[in-house]
Amino acid sequence: MQNHDILKDLNPQQRQAVTFGDGALLVVAGAGSGKTKTLAARVAYLISNGVPPDKILLLTFTRRAAREMLSRAATALGKDSSLTSQVWGGTFHAIANRLLRTYGRSISLSPDFTILDQSDSEDMMDVIRHKLVDAKSKGRFPGKGTLAAVYSRRMNSGEDLDAIVPALFPWCERWKKELKLIYKEYVTLKQRQNILDYDDLLLYWRHLLDLPNVAEACGSRFDHILVDEYQDTNRLQSDILTRMRAVNKNIMAVGDDAQSIYGFRAATIRNMLDFPALFPGAAVITLEQNYRSTGQILATTNRLIARAKERYSKTLFSTRPGGSRPQLVTCKDEELEAEFVVGRVLEHFEQGTALRKQAVLFRTGTHSAALEIALMKKDIPFHKYGGLKFLEAAHVKDFISMVRILENMRDEMAWFRVLNLLSGVGPAAANAVFERLAAGGFALDALELPPLPSPADHEVLALVALLNDILCDRDLALSVQLERVASFYAPLLEDNYENSKPRQADIEHIVHLASGYASRTQFLADIVLDPPVSTSDLAGPPLRDEDYLILSTIHSAKGCEWDAVYLIHAADGCLPSDMSTDNADDIEEELRLAYVAMTRARDYLCVSWPLRFYTHPAGHSDRHVYAQLSRFFSKEVQESMELVTFGEEGKEDATEISGPPVDIRDKMREMWD
């Protein structure tokens, strides 16, 4: 493969990044500037220049992104395309999982650990919470979701609890002592059961690199490290990267500081802004040619993001001809806003733009309520993102818990979930079963004698027989193991859930996925770290034979693009959210969120806001508020847009009264004489 074949479709800035030599490089890739193409070409270029593919580490935030880049790299390599299969490509958590199973013994971590997903972590904290804290006597004590959020923030940001709680969870401040008690027990319990959660994967990787000999071994595995979406990394991930490049300085980080929108996950824009300080001598290349949007749209988005106080300076440009100015539409209320959007959607549809190529974006899911009603009245199909993740569905968690028991007999949460499915087994009986198992050294025969109280004994012994049957046959293929688990689970599914047929299809889907794995360990790790989705949390395209309008939160729309984009509820309090205006950093992130939404548009962009809209508290309410246009749309930004008014404020109150008007101003003043 000739290098010129890999480089032929790149612009000068992309080519400069792809052919960069040794050392640290930050690629500031503006929206729609071809960062995926650039990373893929970099992988192909390195391989074509003799870098062993297994010495390349490609870190992404989704497995889908890694697959796409490696697929493009394979296409660029032509006859040498198979080499990309040897590249270490995947998410931070997936790579951490691989390295910990290789080097984990150095930090006293057994390589057969299992991984908790987020909801299992929350459930474990909830169990500990009820054991250690009398929550009822404490008033509004944090629930499991809050407990998990505080814990995760502590792990990923590196901030102390004394800083996190007052700033982000002030109502929890009086319970810091209890929080520390719960978290300490949570860590102890995970260690006892040889379990890691998502945050542990990164934290253990970080601790692994504190050992000089292991750090050298891990770092030397890779001649080059490539990082996608670098603006979305947190402090812990940044620490990992600096340690992985302690000796070999070859790292290429690609990202856009203007699209850093995950502060609530502890991602920090500082990693990108401080890259030259973290990697002294680093070069910076900026990609400014946008291949997505028209020049008219970029004229507006450039002005919007210029309001950011701290950023890498860049001005996106496009060579795409034509296009109309983005519209800024003021509507009397949210019903008229919905009417306007529906009208434009249908207008574009009649002009040949399919529904699936149009998207309505909003800051929060409740902002689309009036629009959803309007769409249903017009029989316009739509899909709203994101929904329940596949792995969070109860029946899927049941099934995976059975497989987790096969992998790790000490997994208490998995045992409790499975045991509570059995007839005659409640929480007390489940606890008794697990205690007996633990007392017997987690050997299954401890559950066989003496028998458990009826009717639990028959059900539990049937489960034990299934587990023994699978574990005793070491040559049993993984897909066959899961087929046997599925057969055992089928009647439990019928007994515990309504409408079991589609749920059974999900179980069959998992069994089918397992056919591609030789290892139960790897299968469990992959399905937890990168699970399939049933109602996707990414607003991707629909199936080819379907057509429906996309409704999506801005966060879920990141990385996507559509011909026509409608950003609704662009009012202060909605965008920026009134929950994210406590400090300048939060407001800056909300500005970047607006920028991300607007840069999803290829040909048409409409930003609308209602002068009046209803709030949606719990229960029924007709409470409404009067709004102001989002502070992000300054006079300078508005000058690049077409200003439209839809509906007249106060029209419904304009009732005509006969007779001349009466001047009461004197009477009003006389009240104070």
XYZ file of C-alpha atoms in Angstrom:
673
model
C 0.000 0.000 0.000
C 1.378 3.371 -1.030
C 1.108 6.239 1.441
C -0.317 8.524 -1.236
C -3.354 6.221 -1.520
C -4.049 6.727 2.181
C -3.518 10.486 1.985
C -5.187 11.302 -1.332
C -8.589 12.421 -0.004
C -7.247 14.452 2.935
C -7.063 18.222 3.122
C -3.687 19.809 4.069
C -4.453 19.997 7.809
C -5.727 16.412 7.947
C -2.665 15.224 6.025
C -0.395 17.075 8.445
C -2.040 15.287 11.379
C -1.960 11.855 9.736
C 1.733 12.076 8.787
C 2.859 13.602 12.093
C 6.052 12.036 13.407
C 6.933 11.108 16.973
C 5.790 12.994 20.050
C 2.542 14.393 21.404
C -0.051 15.903 19.073
C -3.380 17.556 19.825
C -5.780 17.733 16.882
C -8.460 20.367 17.502
C -11.147 19.007 15.191
C -14.067 21.365 14.636
C -17.589 20.015 14.199
C -17.962 18.110 10.925
C -14.271 18.455 10.077
C -13.607 14.754 9.439
C -11.989 13.624 12.691
C -13.044 9.987 12.195
C -11.534 9.998 8.720
C -8.343 11.529 10.128
C -7.970 8.963 12.921
C -8.665 6.065 10.561
C -6.086 7.374 8.098
C -3.571 7.760 10.942
C -3.999 4.087 11.887
C -3.555 3.012 8.268
C -0.558 5.333 7.820
C 1.229 3.978 10.895
C 0.694 0.359 9.811
C 1.801 1.091 6.245
C 4.983 2.631 7.644
C 5.945 -0.475 9.577
C 4.397 0.070 13.014
C 3.183 -3.350 14.226
C -0.624 -3.107 14.481
C -0.654 -4.699 17.947
C 1.551 -1.810 19.105
C -1.218 0.709 18.317
C -3.804 1.585 20.977
C -6.976 3.325 19.754
C -9.126 4.632 22.621
C -12.722 5.669 21.952
C -15.896 6.218 23.957
C -18.002 3.624 22.140
C -17.094 0.319 20.567
C -19.070 1.389 17.517
C -16.667 4.301 16.990
C -13.647 2.009 17.269
C -15.162 -0.457 14.793
C -15.927 2.292 12.292
C -12.402 3.736 12.442
C -10.737 0.347 12.111
C -13.065 -0.559 9.243
C -12.098 2.631 7.409
C -8.423 1.972 8.137
C -8.798 -1.536 6.709
C -10.341 -0.135 3.525
C -7.465 2.320 3.176
C -4.895 -0.471 3.589
C -6.414 -2.587 0.801
C -4.711 -5.974 0.605
C -3.231 -5.487 4.072
C -6.653 -4.806 5.602
C -6.537 -7.835 7.929
C -3.751 -6.186 9.933
C -6.221 -3.799 11.589
C -7.733 -6.729 13.517
C -4.568 -6.753 15.631
C -4.937 -3.120 16.718
C -5.927 -2.612 20.348
C -9.137 -0.701 19.669
C -11.939 -0.060 22.137
C -13.311 2.034 24.966
C -11.263 3.094 27.971
C -13.190 0.607 30.110
C -12.744 -2.274 27.650
C -8.994 -1.705 27.415
C -8.790 -1.429 31.204
C -10.552 -4.791 31.447
C -7.957 -6.414 29.145
C -4.967 -4.945 30.943
C -6.283 -5.755 34.427
C -6.812 -9.402 33.517
C -3.191 -9.481 32.337
C -1.458 -7.475 35.066
C -4.070 -7.387 37.859
C -2.257 -9.840 40.133
C 0.380 -7.134 40.643
C -2.227 -5.178 42.639
C -3.804 -8.271 44.268
C -6.688 -8.438 41.784
C -7.704 -11.921 40.716
C -8.108 -12.034 36.906
C -11.472 -13.831 37.128
C -13.276 -10.737 38.456
C -16.777 -9.920 37.235
C -18.107 -6.460 36.423
C -21.156 -4.704 37.851
C -23.215 -2.499 35.579
C -24.524 0.815 36.877
C -27.878 -0.427 38.132
C -26.263 -3.357 39.951
C -23.885 -0.910 41.631
C -26.860 1.171 42.750
C -28.640 -1.925 44.092
C -25.585 -2.978 46.072
C -25.331 0.487 47.616
C -29.031 0.347 48.415
C -28.614 -2.932 50.304
C -25.724 -1.454 52.294
C -27.693 1.740 52.901
C -30.524 -0.181 54.535
C -28.129 -2.256 56.618
C -25.998 0.578 57.947
C -28.311 3.603 58.074
C -31.741 4.101 59.551
C -32.843 6.162 56.581
C -36.356 6.814 57.875
C -35.041 8.577 60.957
C -32.701 10.664 58.818
C -35.363 12.492 56.850
C -34.509 12.907 53.188
C -31.566 10.519 53.098
C -29.968 10.046 49.655
C -31.435 7.266 47.526
C -29.360 4.720 45.628
C -29.149 6.844 42.470
C -27.712 9.796 44.364
C -25.357 7.539 46.313
C -23.998 6.141 43.053
C -23.684 9.595 41.467
C -21.693 11.001 44.387
C -19.442 7.941 44.489
C -18.793 8.014 40.737
C -17.984 11.712 40.826
C -15.446 11.080 43.587
C -13.787 8.277 41.636
C -13.595 10.030 38.254
C -12.854 13.620 39.218
C -10.278 13.014 41.937
C -12.041 15.627 44.044
C -12.563 15.055 47.746
C -16.039 14.354 49.103
C -15.811 17.575 51.105
C -15.598 19.480 47.812
C -18.078 17.444 45.765
C -21.022 17.375 48.147
C -21.322 21.129 48.896
C -20.897 22.031 45.228
C -23.092 19.414 43.534
C -25.190 17.714 46.219
C -25.593 20.370 48.937
C -28.692 18.763 50.426
C -26.557 15.686 51.249
C -23.961 17.627 53.225
C -25.276 16.703 56.661
C -24.830 13.009 55.803
C -21.198 12.992 54.719
C -20.287 10.746 57.631
C -22.923 8.187 56.625
C -21.909 8.426 52.966
C -18.311 7.575 53.793
C -19.518 4.647 55.900
C -21.616 3.306 53.011
C -18.849 3.753 50.441
C -16.255 2.036 52.613
C -18.542 -0.976 53.061
C -19.334 -0.928 49.330
C -15.628 -1.133 48.460
C -15.054 -3.861 51.061
C -17.968 -5.916 49.742
C -16.788 -5.673 46.134
C -13.278 -6.752 47.111
C -14.638 -9.689 49.108
C -16.708 -10.831 46.113
C -14.008 -10.155 43.501
C -16.225 -7.645 41.683
C -15.409 -4.370 39.959
C -17.758 -1.608 38.854
C -17.251 0.752 35.909
C -15.309 3.270 37.967
C -13.080 0.557 39.435
C -11.871 -0.443 35.981
C -10.283 2.951 35.441
C -9.196 3.418 39.041
C -7.459 0.028 39.191
C -5.767 0.783 35.855
C -4.554 4.044 37.335
C -3.194 2.255 40.450
C -1.587 -0.369 38.234
C 0.469 2.379 36.611
C 1.784 3.517 39.989
C 4.010 0.431 39.980
C 7.140 1.314 37.953
C 7.685 -2.169 36.518
C 4.021 -2.577 35.509
C 3.819 0.973 34.159
C 6.844 0.267 31.983
C 5.316 -3.012 30.751
C 1.944 -1.398 29.970
C 3.466 1.668 28.331
C 5.914 -0.303 26.213
C 3.125 -2.462 24.782
C 2.155 0.482 22.588
C 4.307 2.524 20.230
C 1.402 4.878 19.534
C -1.732 5.837 21.461
C -4.624 7.521 19.624
C -7.513 9.032 21.605
C -10.889 10.007 20.156
C -13.256 12.604 21.707
C -10.512 13.799 24.027
C -12.697 16.665 25.254
C -14.900 14.072 26.978
C -12.141 12.584 29.146
C -12.148 13.067 32.910
C -9.253 13.683 35.242
C -8.760 9.984 35.954
C -8.493 9.163 32.251
C -6.048 12.023 31.783
C -3.894 10.665 34.617
C -3.905 7.237 32.976
C -2.791 8.653 29.634
C 0.061 10.698 31.093
C 1.350 7.607 32.903
C 0.983 5.401 29.819
C 3.215 7.910 27.997
C 5.794 8.376 30.764
C 8.622 7.117 28.514
C 7.267 6.841 24.989
C 5.696 10.242 24.190
C 3.755 9.191 21.082
C 0.148 10.208 21.673
C -2.372 11.781 19.320
C -5.483 13.208 20.983
C -8.367 14.335 18.789
C -11.264 16.400 20.061
C -13.200 19.649 20.010
C -13.208 21.829 23.102
C -16.380 23.470 21.734
C -18.194 20.131 22.124
C -17.258 19.375 25.725
C -20.739 18.753 27.189
C -20.350 15.934 29.717
C -19.394 17.791 32.866
C -22.104 15.902 34.761
C -20.039 12.748 34.146
C -16.910 14.485 35.519
C -15.520 15.094 32.018
C -13.467 18.267 32.043
C -12.559 20.638 29.246
C -9.338 21.337 31.179
C -7.800 18.115 29.821
C -7.954 19.547 26.333
C -7.063 23.121 27.196
C -4.123 21.946 29.319
C -2.844 19.298 26.869
C 0.334 21.274 26.008
C 1.107 21.491 29.729
C 0.379 17.797 30.344
C 2.565 16.813 27.379
C 5.353 19.426 27.119
C 6.424 20.127 23.564
C 3.112 18.960 22.128
C 2.133 20.195 18.673
C -1.386 21.490 17.955
C -3.115 21.149 14.569
C -6.542 22.647 13.939
C -9.086 21.197 11.482
C -11.374 24.030 10.385
C -12.892 22.862 7.103
C -16.415 21.665 7.806
C -17.835 19.005 5.460
C -21.312 18.939 7.000
C -23.007 22.330 7.167
C -23.582 25.194 4.767
C -21.641 28.430 5.128
C -24.805 30.224 6.305
C -25.175 27.830 9.253
C -21.494 28.077 10.139
C -21.685 31.866 10.116
C -24.167 31.613 12.979
C -22.480 28.811 14.939
C -19.088 30.540 14.699
C -20.572 33.671 16.248
C -22.296 31.643 18.956
C -19.206 29.742 20.113
C -17.073 32.902 19.962
C -18.849 33.877 23.196
C -16.905 31.125 25.024
C -14.284 32.787 27.197
C -11.646 30.035 27.143
C -11.195 27.964 24.015
C -8.949 27.046 21.105
C -9.542 29.702 18.478
C -10.924 28.342 15.216
C -13.296 29.549 12.530
C -15.078 26.791 10.665
C -15.661 27.233 6.953
C -17.440 25.275 4.261
C -17.103 25.043 0.496
C -20.666 23.756 0.142
C -22.681 26.176 -2.017
C -26.154 27.526 -1.267
C -28.147 27.234 1.900
C -30.444 29.617 3.735
C -29.825 31.655 6.868
C -30.775 29.854 10.094
C -34.123 30.969 11.479
C -34.708 32.295 14.997
C -38.425 31.897 15.622
C -40.311 33.580 18.459
C -43.583 31.802 19.260
C -46.431 32.954 21.472
C -46.457 29.684 23.433
C -45.235 26.115 23.211
C -48.351 24.934 21.367
C -47.665 27.438 18.599
C -44.000 26.458 18.692
C -45.056 22.853 18.106
C -47.402 23.973 15.306
C -44.590 25.883 13.624
C -42.151 22.961 13.809
C -44.722 20.479 12.500
C -45.443 22.808 9.595
C -41.778 23.095 8.682
C -41.240 19.335 9.018
C -44.115 18.652 6.607
C -42.910 21.380 4.268
C -39.457 19.826 4.056
C -40.994 16.368 3.671
C -43.042 17.564 0.687
C -39.851 19.009 -0.802
C -38.188 15.592 -0.636
C -36.456 15.542 2.762
C -37.396 12.259 4.437
C -38.540 12.375 8.060
C -35.503 10.352 9.103
C -33.278 13.134 7.775
C -34.915 15.663 10.099
C -34.448 15.996 13.858
C -35.953 18.051 16.672
C -33.473 18.631 19.495
C -34.042 19.874 23.037
C -32.181 20.282 26.312
C -34.447 18.046 28.417
C -36.950 15.325 27.552
C -39.957 17.236 28.935
C -39.418 20.044 26.417
C -40.927 17.939 23.631
C -44.266 17.256 25.374
C -46.381 19.718 23.341
C -44.621 18.713 20.121
C -45.323 15.011 20.672
C -49.051 15.755 21.006
C -48.997 17.859 17.822
C -47.182 15.120 15.903
C -49.692 12.485 17.005
C -52.593 14.684 15.908
C -51.037 14.921 12.450
C -50.197 11.182 12.365
C -46.498 11.940 11.921
C -44.410 8.984 13.145
C -41.522 9.849 15.443
C -38.943 8.173 17.638
C -37.706 9.744 20.831
C -34.209 9.006 22.135
C -32.987 7.638 24.466
C -34.907 4.986 26.246
C -34.321 2.032 28.508
C -30.963 0.417 27.878
C -31.046 -3.248 26.975
C -29.049 -4.328 30.002
C -31.359 -2.406 32.362
C -34.411 -4.476 31.394
C -35.343 -6.712 34.346
C -35.502 -9.983 32.382
C -32.107 -9.341 30.786
C -30.595 -8.634 34.205
C -32.101 -11.898 35.495
C -30.512 -13.931 32.737
C -27.121 -12.233 32.930
C -27.126 -12.732 36.716
C -27.347 -16.504 36.182
C -24.333 -16.356 33.892
C -22.487 -14.185 36.412
C -22.976 -16.860 39.075
C -21.324 -19.398 36.770
C -18.364 -17.047 36.467
C -18.124 -15.923 40.091
C -19.813 -17.867 42.907
C -19.120 -15.005 45.318
C -21.315 -12.540 43.383
C -23.888 -11.864 46.106
C -26.059 -9.468 44.077
C -26.374 -11.987 41.244
C -27.356 -14.753 43.669
C -29.987 -12.567 45.343
C -31.540 -11.602 42.025
C -31.750 -15.185 40.792
C -32.918 -16.688 44.070
C -35.764 -14.198 44.374
C -37.140 -15.435 41.046
C -37.719 -18.901 42.498
C -41.050 -19.959 43.916
C -41.087 -19.920 47.703
C -37.868 -17.894 47.968
C -38.100 -14.403 49.401
C -35.425 -12.050 50.732
C -35.027 -13.954 54.009
C -34.693 -17.337 52.303
C -32.308 -15.882 49.710
C -30.135 -14.520 52.499
C -30.145 -17.929 54.231
C -29.119 -19.677 50.999
C -26.244 -17.294 50.372
C -25.018 -17.494 53.963
C -24.931 -21.294 53.716
C -23.075 -21.056 50.421
C -20.520 -18.667 51.904
C -20.063 -20.854 54.985
C -19.335 -23.796 52.678
C -16.585 -21.919 50.868
C -18.855 -21.223 47.876
C -18.993 -24.886 46.921
C -22.379 -25.755 45.421
C -22.680 -29.014 47.365
C -23.118 -26.885 50.504
C -26.670 -26.220 49.267
C -27.548 -29.887 48.824
C -27.424 -31.084 52.445
C -29.234 -30.612 54.726
C -32.285 -29.699 52.611
C -33.680 -26.193 52.765
C -37.201 -25.526 54.041
C -39.935 -26.477 51.551
C -40.945 -25.243 48.979
C -37.639 -23.465 48.464
C -35.586 -26.670 48.517
C -36.876 -28.072 45.235
C -36.387 -24.799 43.359
C -32.909 -24.127 44.744
C -31.724 -27.685 44.126
C -32.903 -27.427 40.511
C -30.781 -24.285 40.149
C -27.808 -26.051 41.757
C -28.219 -28.965 39.340
C -28.165 -26.585 36.380
C -25.016 -24.839 37.612
C -23.245 -28.130 38.354
C -24.241 -29.526 34.975
C -22.602 -26.602 33.191
C -19.542 -26.222 35.397
C -18.628 -29.896 35.358
C -18.307 -29.971 31.573
C -15.260 -27.779 30.905
C -15.494 -28.354 27.131
C -19.052 -27.093 26.862
C -19.313 -24.282 24.288
C -20.464 -20.944 25.671
C -23.520 -20.827 23.427
C -24.583 -24.261 24.732
C -24.076 -23.071 28.321
C -26.350 -20.119 27.690
C -28.934 -22.279 25.904
C -29.200 -24.424 29.053
C -29.511 -21.329 31.226
C -32.199 -20.006 28.864
C -34.162 -23.260 29.103
C -34.059 -23.069 32.895
C -35.057 -19.404 32.856
C -37.967 -19.746 30.384
C -40.591 -20.882 32.956
C -39.322 -18.298 35.454
C -39.808 -15.630 32.797
C -43.400 -16.796 32.286
C -44.084 -16.777 36.034
C -42.530 -13.403 36.829
C -43.400 -11.187 33.846
C -46.362 -10.349 31.672
C -46.017 -10.343 27.882
C -43.111 -12.769 27.989
C -42.833 -13.428 24.232
C -40.824 -10.300 23.279
C -38.764 -10.733 26.458
C -37.939 -14.281 25.389
C -36.744 -12.891 22.072
C -34.262 -10.711 23.980
C -32.906 -13.798 25.746
C -32.532 -15.580 22.414
C -30.655 -12.535 21.129
C -28.173 -12.808 24.008
C -27.657 -16.516 23.348
C -27.009 -15.718 19.691
C -24.446 -13.065 20.664
C -22.603 -15.640 22.767
C -21.929 -17.795 19.707
C -19.096 -15.431 18.765
C -17.236 -15.899 22.057
C -14.937 -18.658 23.252
C -14.726 -17.284 26.796
C -17.536 -16.680 29.287
C -15.302 -14.115 30.991
C -14.897 -12.043 27.830
C -18.572 -12.348 26.934
C -19.698 -11.039 30.326
C -17.190 -8.208 30.241
C -18.232 -7.142 26.746
C -21.975 -7.287 27.352
C -21.612 -5.122 30.468
C -19.078 -2.672 29.030
C -20.749 -2.306 25.633
C -24.274 -3.746 25.824
C -26.665 -3.994 22.882
C -29.549 -1.549 22.986
C -33.274 -1.987 22.527
C -34.290 1.682 22.563
C -31.030 3.348 21.685
C -29.490 6.150 23.711
C -27.910 7.404 20.488
C -30.184 9.141 17.989
C -29.005 7.192 14.974
C -30.837 6.576 11.683
C -33.914 4.325 11.560
C -34.100 1.143 9.543
C -34.040 1.541 5.796
C -37.694 0.599 5.288
C -38.982 2.894 8.035
C -39.369 6.633 8.127
C -39.973 8.657 11.242
C -38.987 12.007 12.668
C -36.179 12.025 15.218
C -36.804 13.640 18.606
C -33.707 13.730 20.767
C -32.013 15.400 23.675
C -28.915 17.287 22.603
C -26.646 14.933 24.565
C -28.025 11.914 22.691
C -27.638 13.685 19.333
C -23.903 14.313 19.667
C -22.011 12.739 16.799
C -25.065 12.649 14.514
C -26.189 14.879 11.662
C -29.407 15.598 9.753
C -30.423 17.643 6.732
C -32.839 19.712 8.817
C -32.508 20.427 12.544
C -35.006 22.200 14.791
C -33.715 23.313 18.196
C -36.740 24.049 20.374
C -37.287 25.709 23.758
C -34.264 28.002 23.326
C -35.379 30.108 26.280
C -33.436 31.056 29.366
C -34.151 28.484 32.042
C -34.371 25.792 29.366
C -31.147 26.543 27.493
C -29.183 27.203 29.598
C -31.015 24.971 32.025
C -31.905 26.730 35.252
C -30.150 23.826 36.981
C -26.852 24.685 35.303
C -26.317 28.376 35.965
C -24.608 28.273 39.364
C -21.213 29.272 38.014
C -19.447 30.467 34.878
C -18.147 26.970 33.993
C -21.667 25.517 33.995
C -22.961 28.315 31.770
C -20.043 27.811 29.367
C -20.943 24.133 29.088
C -24.555 25.044 28.319
C -23.272 27.351 25.571
C -21.304 24.451 24.117
C -24.457 22.338 24.319
C -26.325 24.868 22.153
C -23.389 24.832 19.732
C -23.453 21.023 19.495
C -27.178 21.097 18.703
C -26.839 23.700 15.966
C -23.834 22.075 14.303
C -25.835 18.866 13.708
C -27.599 20.625 10.788
C -26.507 20.139 7.192
C -28.850 22.340 5.150
C -31.527 23.891 7.360
C -31.403 25.114 10.953
C -34.292 26.510 12.945
C -34.030 27.715 16.549
C -37.343 28.421 18.254
C -38.486 29.602 21.662
C -41.915 30.162 23.257
C -42.786 33.382 25.051
C -44.833 31.280 27.440
C -44.661 27.623 28.347
C -46.004 25.248 30.941
C -43.834 23.706 33.605
C -44.195 20.001 34.230
C -43.955 19.215 37.945
C -45.087 15.918 39.355
C -48.857 15.545 39.113
C -51.247 17.764 37.182
C -50.609 21.465 36.903
C -51.459 24.349 34.610
C -48.588 26.406 35.920
C -46.868 28.384 33.202
C -44.003 30.836 33.066
C -43.078 33.711 30.780
C -39.723 33.353 29.124
C -36.860 35.305 27.669
C -34.771 34.326 24.689
C -31.692 32.312 25.621
C -28.820 34.575 26.605
C -26.639 32.767 24.069
C -28.389 34.435 21.128
C -26.818 37.845 21.391
C -27.446 40.683 18.972
C -24.374 39.655 16.991
C -25.626 36.074 16.678
C -29.111 37.257 15.706
C -27.655 39.406 12.911
C -26.645 36.194 11.116
C -30.142 34.710 11.394
C -33.566 35.272 9.875
C -35.854 36.544 12.637
C -39.408 35.163 12.522
C -42.436 35.762 14.770
C -45.120 33.085 14.865
C -48.317 34.025 16.735
C -49.061 37.382 18.390
C -48.588 37.772 22.121
C -51.883 38.634 23.837
C -54.039 37.918 20.810
C -56.601 35.872 22.732
C -57.196 38.831 25.116
C -57.763 41.451 22.397
C -61.555 41.803 22.862
C -63.094 44.962 21.345
C -65.109 47.208 23.806
C -67.419 49.934 22.441
C -67.070 53.562 23.552
C -64.115 55.920 23.933
C -61.240 54.937 26.244
C -61.205 56.353 29.786
C -57.991 57.859 31.140
C -57.522 56.655 34.735
C -53.937 57.797 35.124
C -54.900 60.810 37.250
C -56.882 58.590 39.607
C -53.907 56.313 40.065
C -51.648 59.222 40.988
C -54.239 60.744 43.336
C -54.128 57.621 45.488
C -50.806 58.867 46.844
C -51.721 62.544 47.414
